[in-house]
mmCIF file of C-alpha atoms and ligand atoms in Angstrom:
data_model
loop_
_atom_site.group_PDB
_atom_site.id
_atom_site.type_symbol
_atom_site.label_atom_id
_atom_site.label_comp_id
_atom_site.label_asym_id
_atom_site.label_seq_id
_atom_site.Cartn_x
_atom_site.Cartn_y
_atom_site.Cartn_z
ATOM 1 C CA MET A 1 0.000 0.000 0.000
ATOM 2 C CA ALA A 2 1.415 3.420 -0.915
ATOM 3 C CA LYS A 3 2.475 5.458 2.129
ATOM 4 C CA GLN A 4 -0.107 8.150 2.744
ATOM 5 C CA GLU A 5 1.381 11.577 2.093
ATOM 6 C CA GLN A 6 1.392 13.810 5.140
ATOM 7 C CA PRO A 7 -0.381 17.142 4.853
ATOM 8 C CA GLY A 8 1.968 20.045 4.140
ATOM 9 C CA LEU A 9 2.423 22.501 6.991
ATOM 10 C CA LEU A 10 3.954 25.842 6.141
ATOM 11 C CA ILE A 11 6.019 27.231 8.973
ATOM 12 C CA LEU A 12 6.310 30.973 8.933
ATOM 13 C CA GLU A 13 9.810 32.062 9.693
ATOM 14 C CA ILE A 14 11.070 35.061 11.543
ATOM 15 C CA GLY A 15 13.962 36.902 9.916
ATOM 16 C CA GLY A 16 15.202 33.842 8.054
ATOM 17 C CA VAL A 17 15.464 31.768 11.208
ATOM 18 C CA CYS A 18 12.921 29.025 11.690
ATOM 19 C CA GLY A 19 10.461 30.473 14.187
ATOM 20 C CA VAL A 20 9.826 27.147 15.869
ATOM 21 C CA LEU A 21 12.053 25.773 18.588
ATOM 22 C CA GLU A 22 14.193 22.904 17.341
ATOM 23 C CA GLY A 23 12.693 20.421 19.836
ATOM 24 C CA HIS A 24 9.223 21.178 18.569
ATOM 25 C CA VAL A 25 10.118 20.667 14.948
ATOM 26 C CA GLU A 26 10.363 16.958 15.755
ATOM 27 C CA LEU A 27 6.870 16.971 17.198
ATOM 28 C CA LEU A 28 5.473 18.753 14.141
ATOM 29 C CA LYS A 29 7.319 16.384 11.809
ATOM 30 C CA LYS A 30 5.483 13.422 13.314
ATOM 31 C CA HIS A 31 2.240 14.784 11.937
ATOM 32 C CA PHE A 32 3.092 16.965 8.962
ATOM 33 C CA HIS A 33 5.463 17.427 6.101
ATOM 34 C CA LEU A 34 7.118 20.701 7.132
ATOM 35 C CA ILE A 35 7.784 23.427 4.607
ATOM 36 C CA THR A 36 9.697 26.509 5.626
ATOM 37 C CA MET A 37 8.940 29.929 4.184
ATOM 38 C CA ASN A 38 12.248 29.989 2.306
ATOM 39 C CA GLU A 39 11.492 26.619 0.707
ATOM 40 C CA PHE A 40 8.014 27.774 -0.139
ATOM 41 C CA LEU A 41 9.196 30.976 -1.798
ATOM 42 C CA LYS A 42 11.748 29.084 -3.899
ATOM 43 C CA ASN A 43 9.231 26.420 -5.032
ATOM 44 C CA LYS A 44 5.935 28.299 -4.940
ATOM 45 C CA GLU A 45 4.453 26.693 -8.070
ATOM 46 C CA ARG A 46 5.081 23.159 -6.835
ATOM 47 C CA LEU A 47 4.255 23.661 -3.145
ATOM 48 C CA SER A 48 1.309 26.028 -3.085
ATOM 49 C CA GLU A 49 -1.175 23.261 -4.015
ATOM 50 C CA LYS A 50 0.086 21.015 -1.209
ATOM 51 C CA ILE A 51 -0.224 23.325 1.787
ATOM 52 C CA LYS A 52 -3.321 23.009 3.954
ATOM 53 C CA SER A 53 -2.103 24.624 7.144
ATOM 54 C CA VAL A 54 0.173 27.381 8.359
ATOM 55 C CA PHE A 55 1.850 27.373 11.760
ATOM 56 C CA ILE A 56 2.842 30.643 13.405
ATOM 57 C CA TYR A 57 5.196 30.809 16.303
ATOM 58 C CA ALA A 58 5.136 34.094 18.239
ATOM 59 C CA ASP A 59 3.327 37.139 16.958
ATOM 60 C CA ARG A 60 5.630 38.491 14.323
ATOM 61 C CA PRO A 61 5.124 36.968 10.876
ATOM 62 C CA VAL A 62 2.677 38.614 8.522
ATOM 63 C CA VAL A 63 -0.164 36.769 6.880
ATOM 64 C CA ASP A 64 -1.281 39.024 4.061
ATOM 65 C CA ARG A 65 -3.536 38.807 1.027
ATOM 66 C CA GLU A 66 -0.622 37.807 -1.200
ATOM 67 C CA LEU A 67 0.247 34.819 0.978
ATOM 68 C CA LEU A 68 -3.402 33.799 1.267
ATOM 69 C CA GLN A 69 -3.863 34.043 -2.501
ATOM 70 C CA SER A 70 -0.871 31.816 -3.056
ATOM 71 C CA LEU A 71 -2.297 28.982 -0.897
ATOM 72 C CA PRO A 72 -5.502 27.823 -2.636
ATOM 73 C CA HIS A 73 -6.007 24.753 -0.394
ATOM 74 C CA LEU A 74 -5.265 26.447 2.912
ATOM 75 C CA LYS A 75 -7.704 25.444 5.643
ATOM 76 C CA VAL A 76 -6.182 26.694 8.880
ATOM 77 C CA ILE A 77 -3.717 29.138 10.369
ATOM 78 C CA ALA A 78 -2.627 27.747 13.721
ATOM 79 C CA ASN A 79 -1.259 30.422 15.995
ATOM 80 C CA SER A 80 1.049 29.199 18.697
ATOM 81 C CA GLY A 81 0.045 31.570 21.508
ATOM 82 C CA VAL A 82 -3.193 33.175 22.565
ATOM 83 C CA GLY A 83 -2.992 36.758 21.221
ATOM 84 C CA VAL A 84 -3.971 37.051 17.555
ATOM 85 C CA ASN A 85 -3.877 40.840 17.197
ATOM 86 C CA HIS A 86 -1.185 40.396 14.492
ATOM 87 C CA LEU A 87 -3.660 38.556 12.266
ATOM 88 C CA ASP A 88 -6.315 40.165 10.076
ATOM 89 C CA LEU A 89 -9.110 37.790 11.090
ATOM 90 C CA LYS A 90 -11.688 39.181 8.671
ATOM 91 C CA LEU A 91 -9.330 38.956 5.709
ATOM 92 C CA ILE A 92 -8.335 35.388 6.602
ATOM 93 C CA SER A 93 -11.939 34.355 7.104
ATOM 94 C CA SER A 94 -12.876 35.834 3.710
ATOM 95 C CA PHE A 95 -10.590 33.147 2.199
ATOM 96 C CA GLY A 96 -12.563 30.459 4.071
ATOM 97 C CA VAL A 97 -9.562 29.824 6.335
ATOM 98 C CA LYS A 98 -9.927 29.161 10.057
ATOM 99 C CA VAL A 99 -7.685 30.616 12.771
ATOM 100 C CA THR A 100 -6.859 28.754 15.956
ATOM 101 C CA ASN A 101 -4.854 29.688 19.073
ATOM 102 C CA THR A 102 -3.571 27.996 22.246
ATOM 103 C CA PRO A 103 -5.253 29.530 25.317
ATOM 104 C CA HIS A 104 -4.803 26.473 27.531
ATOM 105 C CA ALA A 105 -1.080 26.115 26.986
ATOM 106 C CA VAL A 106 -0.223 29.684 27.942
ATOM 107 C CA SER A 107 -2.382 30.424 30.957
ATOM 108 C CA ASP A 108 -0.151 29.168 33.790
ATOM 109 C CA SER A 109 3.110 30.605 32.502
ATOM 110 C CA THR A 110 1.538 33.994 31.744
ATOM 111 C CA ALA A 111 -0.193 34.150 35.130
ATOM 112 C CA ASP A 112 3.158 33.334 36.743
ATOM 113 C CA ILE A 113 4.803 36.259 34.988
ATOM 114 C CA GLY A 114 2.022 38.537 36.227
ATOM 115 C CA MET A 115 2.661 37.419 39.798
ATOM 116 C CA ALA A 116 6.421 37.642 39.330
ATOM 117 C CA LEU A 117 6.132 41.229 38.096
ATOM 118 C CA MET A 118 3.800 42.181 40.927
ATOM 119 C CA LEU A 119 6.068 40.709 43.593
ATOM 120 C CA ALA A 120 9.238 42.053 41.977
ATOM 121 C CA SER A 121 7.776 45.540 41.821
ATOM 122 C CA ALA A 122 6.307 45.469 45.336
ATOM 123 C CA ARG A 123 9.513 44.133 46.901
ATOM 124 C CA ARG A 124 11.846 46.200 44.655
ATOM 125 C CA LEU A 125 13.591 43.035 43.529
ATOM 126 C CA VAL A 126 15.472 44.508 40.565
ATOM 127 C CA GLU A 127 16.834 47.392 42.675
ATOM 128 C CA GLY A 128 17.693 44.884 45.401
ATOM 129 C CA CYS A 129 19.716 42.785 42.938
ATOM 130 C CA GLN A 130 21.558 45.908 41.816
ATOM 131 C CA ILE A 131 22.361 46.837 45.433
ATOM 132 C CA ALA A 132 23.595 43.319 46.140
ATOM 133 C CA VAL A 133 26.073 43.322 43.267
ATOM 134 C CA SER A 134 27.148 46.972 43.505
ATOM 135 C CA PRO A 135 30.734 47.361 44.714
ATOM 136 C CA GLN A 136 29.726 50.673 46.379
ATOM 137 C CA THR A 137 27.103 49.184 48.686
ATOM 138 C CA GLU A 138 27.787 47.331 51.887
ATOM 139 C CA ARG A 139 24.228 47.198 53.154
ATOM 140 C CA PHE A 140 20.911 48.557 51.961
ATOM 141 C CA ALA A 141 19.685 51.683 53.753
ATOM 142 C CA ALA A 142 17.337 51.104 56.699
ATOM 143 C CA ASP A 143 14.570 53.109 55.020
ATOM 144 C CA TRP A 144 14.825 51.107 51.792
ATOM 145 C CA LEU A 145 11.493 49.362 52.084
ATOM 146 C CA GLY A 146 9.128 47.571 49.773
ATOM 147 C CA ASP A 147 5.449 46.714 50.148
ATOM 148 C CA GLU A 148 3.738 43.431 50.954
ATOM 149 C CA VAL A 149 1.128 42.057 48.639
ATOM 150 C CA THR A 150 -0.577 40.098 51.433
ATOM 151 C CA GLY A 151 -3.842 41.827 52.263
ATOM 152 C CA ALA A 152 -3.470 44.283 49.357
ATOM 153 C CA THR A 153 -6.189 44.664 46.729
ATOM 154 C CA LEU A 154 -5.549 43.292 43.253
ATOM 155 C CA GLY A 155 -7.753 44.511 40.393
ATOM 156 C CA ILE A 156 -7.826 42.131 37.445
ATOM 157 C CA ILE A 157 -8.984 43.646 34.170
ATOM 158 C CA GLY A 158 -10.006 40.726 31.960
ATOM 159 C CA MET A 159 -11.160 37.560 33.731
ATOM 160 C CA GLY A 160 -10.449 35.065 30.951
ATOM 161 C CA SER A 161 -8.407 31.933 31.492
ATOM 162 C CA ILE A 162 -5.194 33.837 32.324
ATOM 163 C CA GLY A 163 -7.009 36.356 34.522
ATOM 164 C CA TYR A 164 -8.554 33.504 36.465
ATOM 165 C CA LYS A 165 -5.177 31.823 36.981
ATOM 166 C CA VAL A 166 -3.852 35.140 38.302
ATOM 167 C CA ALA A 167 -6.821 35.314 40.677
ATOM 168 C CA LYS A 168 -6.150 31.800 41.984
ATOM 169 C CA ARG A 169 -2.538 32.704 42.688
ATOM 170 C CA ALA A 170 -3.552 35.992 44.334
ATOM 171 C CA LYS A 171 -5.968 34.118 46.591
ATOM 172 C CA ALA A 172 -3.066 31.992 47.825
ATOM 173 C CA PHE A 173 -1.266 35.261 48.637
ATOM 174 C CA GLU A 174 -4.295 36.319 50.708
ATOM 175 C CA MET A 175 -5.044 39.293 48.487
ATOM 176 C CA LYS A 176 -8.442 40.947 48.082
ATOM 177 C CA ILE A 177 -9.503 40.417 44.492
ATOM 178 C CA LEU A 178 -11.588 42.703 42.294
ATOM 179 C CA TYR A 179 -12.197 42.114 38.628
ATOM 180 C CA HIS A 180 -13.730 43.804 35.644
ATOM 181 C CA ASN A 181 -14.744 42.038 32.468
ATOM 182 C CA ARG A 182 -16.054 43.935 29.484
ATOM 183 C CA ASN A 183 -18.262 41.125 28.257
ATOM 184 C CA GLN A 184 -19.628 39.040 31.013
ATOM 185 C CA ARG A 185 -19.602 38.461 34.740
ATOM 186 C CA LYS A 186 -17.894 35.173 35.741
ATOM 187 C CA GLU A 187 -19.884 34.013 38.748
ATOM 188 C CA GLU A 188 -18.322 30.568 39.097
ATOM 189 C CA GLU A 189 -14.777 31.949 39.057
ATOM 190 C CA GLU A 190 -15.852 34.754 41.396
ATOM 191 C CA GLN A 191 -17.012 32.281 43.997
ATOM 192 C CA ALA A 192 -14.017 29.984 43.618
ATOM 193 C CA VAL A 193 -11.504 32.716 44.433
ATOM 194 C CA GLY A 194 -13.678 35.090 46.450
ATOM 195 C CA ALA A 195 -13.396 37.864 43.857
ATOM 196 C CA ARG A 196 -15.701 40.869 43.673
ATOM 197 C CA TYR A 197 -17.031 41.984 40.291
ATOM 198 C CA CYS A 198 -16.767 45.677 39.408
ATOM 199 C CA GLU A 199 -19.226 46.465 36.680
ATOM 200 C CA LYS A 200 -17.519 49.811 36.202
ATOM 201 C CA MET A 201 -13.785 49.658 35.555
ATOM 202 C CA GLU A 202 -13.510 53.027 37.325
ATOM 203 C CA ASP A 203 -14.424 51.398 40.657
ATOM 204 C CA LEU A 204 -11.700 48.808 40.253
ATOM 205 C CA LEU A 205 -9.119 51.452 39.323
ATOM 206 C CA GLN A 206 -9.973 53.587 42.353
ATOM 207 C CA GLN A 207 -9.800 50.748 44.862
ATOM 208 C CA SER A 208 -6.865 48.587 43.750
ATOM 209 C CA ASP A 209 -3.291 48.612 45.034
ATOM 210 C CA PHE A 210 -2.219 46.576 42.003
ATOM 211 C CA VAL A 211 -4.021 46.656 38.666
ATOM 212 C CA ILE A 212 -3.201 43.863 36.229
ATOM 213 C CA LEU A 213 -4.178 43.954 32.566
ATOM 214 C CA VAL A 214 -5.125 40.642 31.010
ATOM 215 C CA VAL A 215 -7.333 41.715 28.091
ATOM 216 C CA ASN A 216 -6.913 40.870 24.396
ATOM 217 C CA LEU A 217 -5.747 43.687 22.182
ATOM 218 C CA THR A 218 -8.661 44.648 19.926
ATOM 219 C CA PRO A 219 -9.732 48.013 18.469
ATOM 220 C CA GLN A 220 -11.840 48.418 21.661
ATOM 221 C CA THR A 221 -8.914 47.855 24.040
ATOM 222 C CA HIS A 222 -6.325 49.893 22.124
ATOM 223 C CA LYS A 223 -5.020 52.483 24.626
ATOM 224 C CA PHE A 224 -7.650 51.209 27.065
ATOM 225 C CA ILE A 225 -5.587 52.597 29.942
ATOM 226 C CA GLY A 226 -4.842 56.249 29.266
ATOM 227 C CA LYS A 227 -4.470 59.497 31.209
ATOM 228 C CA ARG A 228 -7.990 59.394 32.632
ATOM 229 C CA GLU A 229 -7.725 55.805 33.861
ATOM 230 C CA LEU A 230 -4.262 56.358 35.368
ATOM 231 C CA GLU A 231 -5.562 59.419 37.191
ATOM 232 C CA LEU A 232 -8.295 57.308 38.747
ATOM 233 C CA MET A 233 -5.726 54.943 40.262
ATOM 234 C CA LYS A 234 -4.278 55.477 43.746
ATOM 235 C CA PRO A 235 -0.961 57.331 43.864
ATOM 236 C CA THR A 236 0.354 54.286 45.743
ATOM 237 C CA ALA A 237 -0.822 51.815 43.098
ATOM 238 C CA THR A 238 1.143 49.753 40.561
ATOM 239 C CA LEU A 239 0.064 48.937 37.001
ATOM 240 C CA ILE A 240 1.050 45.530 35.633
ATOM 241 C CA ASN A 241 0.625 44.671 31.963
ATOM 242 C CA ILE A 242 0.858 41.084 30.698
ATOM 243 C CA SER A 243 -1.529 41.500 27.741
ATOM 244 C CA ARG A 244 -0.257 43.640 24.856
ATOM 245 C CA GLY A 245 1.707 46.875 24.992
ATOM 246 C CA ALA A 246 -0.800 48.898 22.985
ATOM 247 C CA VAL A 247 -3.484 48.384 25.664
ATOM 248 C CA VAL A 248 -1.705 51.147 27.584
ATOM 249 C CA ASP A 249 -1.093 54.665 26.283
ATOM 250 C CA HIS A 250 2.671 54.850 26.827
ATOM 251 C CA ASP A 251 2.827 58.665 26.772
ATOM 252 C CA ALA A 252 0.225 58.847 29.519
ATOM 253 C CA LEU A 253 2.082 56.167 31.483
ATOM 254 C CA VAL A 254 5.391 58.058 31.296
ATOM 255 C CA GLU A 255 3.636 61.177 32.580
ATOM 256 C CA ALA A 256 1.883 59.266 35.381
ATOM 257 C CA LEU A 257 5.120 57.629 36.528
ATOM 258 C CA GLN A 258 7.095 60.861 36.350
ATOM 259 C CA ASN A 259 4.519 62.880 38.262
ATOM 260 C CA GLY A 260 3.585 60.402 40.987
ATOM 261 C CA ILE A 261 0.081 59.864 39.601
ATOM 262 C CA ILE A 262 0.769 56.160 40.191
ATOM 263 C CA LYS A 263 3.612 54.625 42.126
ATOM 264 C CA ALA A 264 5.074 52.117 39.679
ATOM 265 C CA ALA A 265 4.560 49.965 36.609
ATOM 266 C CA ALA A 266 5.681 46.475 35.671
ATOM 267 C CA LEU A 267 5.362 45.533 32.023
ATOM 268 C CA ASP A 268 5.995 42.299 30.186
ATOM 269 C CA VAL A 269 4.709 43.889 26.994
ATOM 270 C CA THR A 270 5.367 47.242 25.365
ATOM 271 C CA TYR A 271 4.636 49.007 22.138
ATOM 272 C CA PRO A 272 6.793 48.549 20.117
ATOM 273 C CA GLU A 273 8.823 45.578 21.268
ATOM 274 C CA PRO A 274 11.547 46.152 22.069
ATOM 275 C CA LEU A 275 11.231 49.827 22.975
ATOM 276 C CA PRO A 276 13.672 52.161 21.210
ATOM 277 C CA ARG A 277 16.747 52.544 23.454
ATOM 278 C CA ASP A 278 15.993 56.236 24.052
ATOM 279 C CA HIS A 279 12.342 55.668 25.044
ATOM 280 C CA PRO A 280 11.438 57.666 28.191
ATOM 281 C CA LEU A 281 10.006 54.553 29.899
ATOM 282 C CA LEU A 282 13.510 53.056 29.919
ATOM 283 C CA LYS A 283 14.844 56.031 31.867
ATOM 284 C CA LEU A 284 12.449 55.751 34.802
ATOM 285 C CA LYS A 285 13.344 54.156 38.121
ATOM 286 C CA ASN A 286 9.811 53.160 39.120
ATOM 287 C CA ILE A 287 9.300 50.644 36.333
ATOM 288 C CA ILE A 288 10.253 47.055 35.604
ATOM 289 C CA ILE A 289 10.187 45.855 31.997
ATOM 290 C CA THR A 290 10.639 42.285 30.794
ATOM 291 C CA PRO A 291 10.864 41.371 27.076
ATOM 292 C CA HIS A 292 7.480 39.650 26.516
ATOM 293 C CA ILE A 293 8.417 36.413 28.255
ATOM 294 C CA GLY A 294 4.957 35.444 29.508
ATOM 295 C CA THR A 295 5.006 32.125 27.644
ATOM 296 C CA ALA A 296 8.758 31.638 27.528
ATOM 297 C CA THR A 297 8.933 28.393 29.491
ATOM 298 C CA VAL A 298 9.911 24.911 28.393
ATOM 299 C CA GLN A 299 6.497 23.619 29.434
ATOM 300 C CA ALA A 300 4.342 26.316 27.825
ATOM 301 C CA THR A 301 6.130 26.304 24.477
ATOM 302 C CA ARG A 302 5.850 22.512 24.227
ATOM 303 C CA MET A 303 2.148 22.630 25.134
ATOM 304 C CA MET A 304 1.574 25.446 22.622
ATOM 305 C CA THR A 305 2.960 23.271 19.833
ATOM 306 C CA GLU A 306 0.874 20.297 20.982
ATOM 307 C CA GLU A 307 -2.282 22.399 21.243
ATOM 308 C CA ALA A 308 -1.663 23.816 17.760
ATOM 309 C CA VAL A 309 -1.253 20.296 16.318
ATOM 310 C CA THR A 310 -4.562 19.222 17.892
ATOM 311 C CA ASN A 311 -6.281 22.279 16.429
ATOM 312 C CA ILE A 312 -4.887 21.672 12.938
ATOM 313 C CA GLN A 313 -5.866 18.028 12.969
ATOM 314 C CA ALA A 314 -9.390 18.894 14.072
ATOM 315 C CA VAL A 315 -9.791 21.337 11.176
ATOM 316 C CA LEU A 316 -8.300 18.958 8.603
ATOM 317 C CA ASN A 317 -10.469 16.074 9.795
ATOM 318 C CA GLY A 318 -13.663 18.097 10.103
ATOM 319 C CA LEU A 319 -13.869 17.561 13.882
ATOM 320 C CA PRO A 320 -14.932 20.128 16.518
ATOM 321 C CA ILE A 321 -12.063 22.620 16.824
ATOM 322 C CA PRO A 322 -10.815 22.987 20.423
ATOM 323 C CA SER A 323 -9.650 26.623 20.128
ATOM 324 C CA GLU A 324 -11.007 28.441 17.122
ATOM 325 C CA VAL A 325 -10.751 32.230 17.014
ATOM 326 C CA ILE A 326 -13.925 33.671 15.532
ATOM 327 C CA PRO A 327 -13.694 37.160 13.977
ATOM 328 C CA GLN A 328 -15.901 39.571 15.971
HETATM 329 O O1 GLV B 401 1.942 36.667 24.233
HETATM 330 C C1 GLV B 401 1.694 35.509 24.260
HETATM 331 C C2 GLV B 401 0.523 34.921 23.686
HETATM 332 O O2 GLV B 401 -0.193 35.618 22.953
HETATM 333 O O3 GLV B 401 0.261 33.744 23.945
#
């Protein structure tokens, strides 16, 4: 019997380097015949008919009309990661192509980064490390104090799967939990972690010691936190962003941090990424910035690849799709 040909999976590359971790290539190869972007571009005529799925690792490669037009049998674009703001969902859907993402794989690692940023900011961990390694410092000054998160109020904006994981962790830290969700109240989650729903985001902003952003970036959440929202926060409060940089108006944030409107910020995401070296946010002392490492763990990246494979197979076999992203 002739060996059944595996479906072709086009891997989008970043800057000429394969965007998928080497270890995961093996996993993908078990299920698909892999075609890199370079290979595809060199053999477009021969390969375009064979490709049914595209795999995207991280949020950089562009899927445009030209690419979509060159893949007549494309059925699915599998995004490895949860955020799909880099994809034009309406355009892709107009080609009859489905988009999938990996919300389950990323939720623990991203919630961990949110907690890590909150604790690092509250306890001045980065400054502490600098003091410890500085040849000038023998001991830290007696008035060099951080804040405890125990008993503090955490406001979670966006109670999706990552927001809920943050809430569970915050409960273990004995924090008071408020949340705001633009779409719907989550009563089950509320009860499980003892969170209080704030119908108006303003209430959450006014009452929280830490505000964490866990919303998707959409046209509605672009610059969701601006001057007005920052001014509603307590001057002792910290803003943490683990969603997408563009959810926060960076100019307003610089102003708020410079003028003591809020106490501090801790960002895993910025706009753009990375920030230009002369960006004013990089000059401030009351900020911690990490380079979008929410899902950068061995476990999450492996699960993202596995979740993407499951999604692709479901689409190709006409089965229910575990994580389909529907254009709004
Ligand atoms: O940023 C990470 C993701 O979108 O999963």
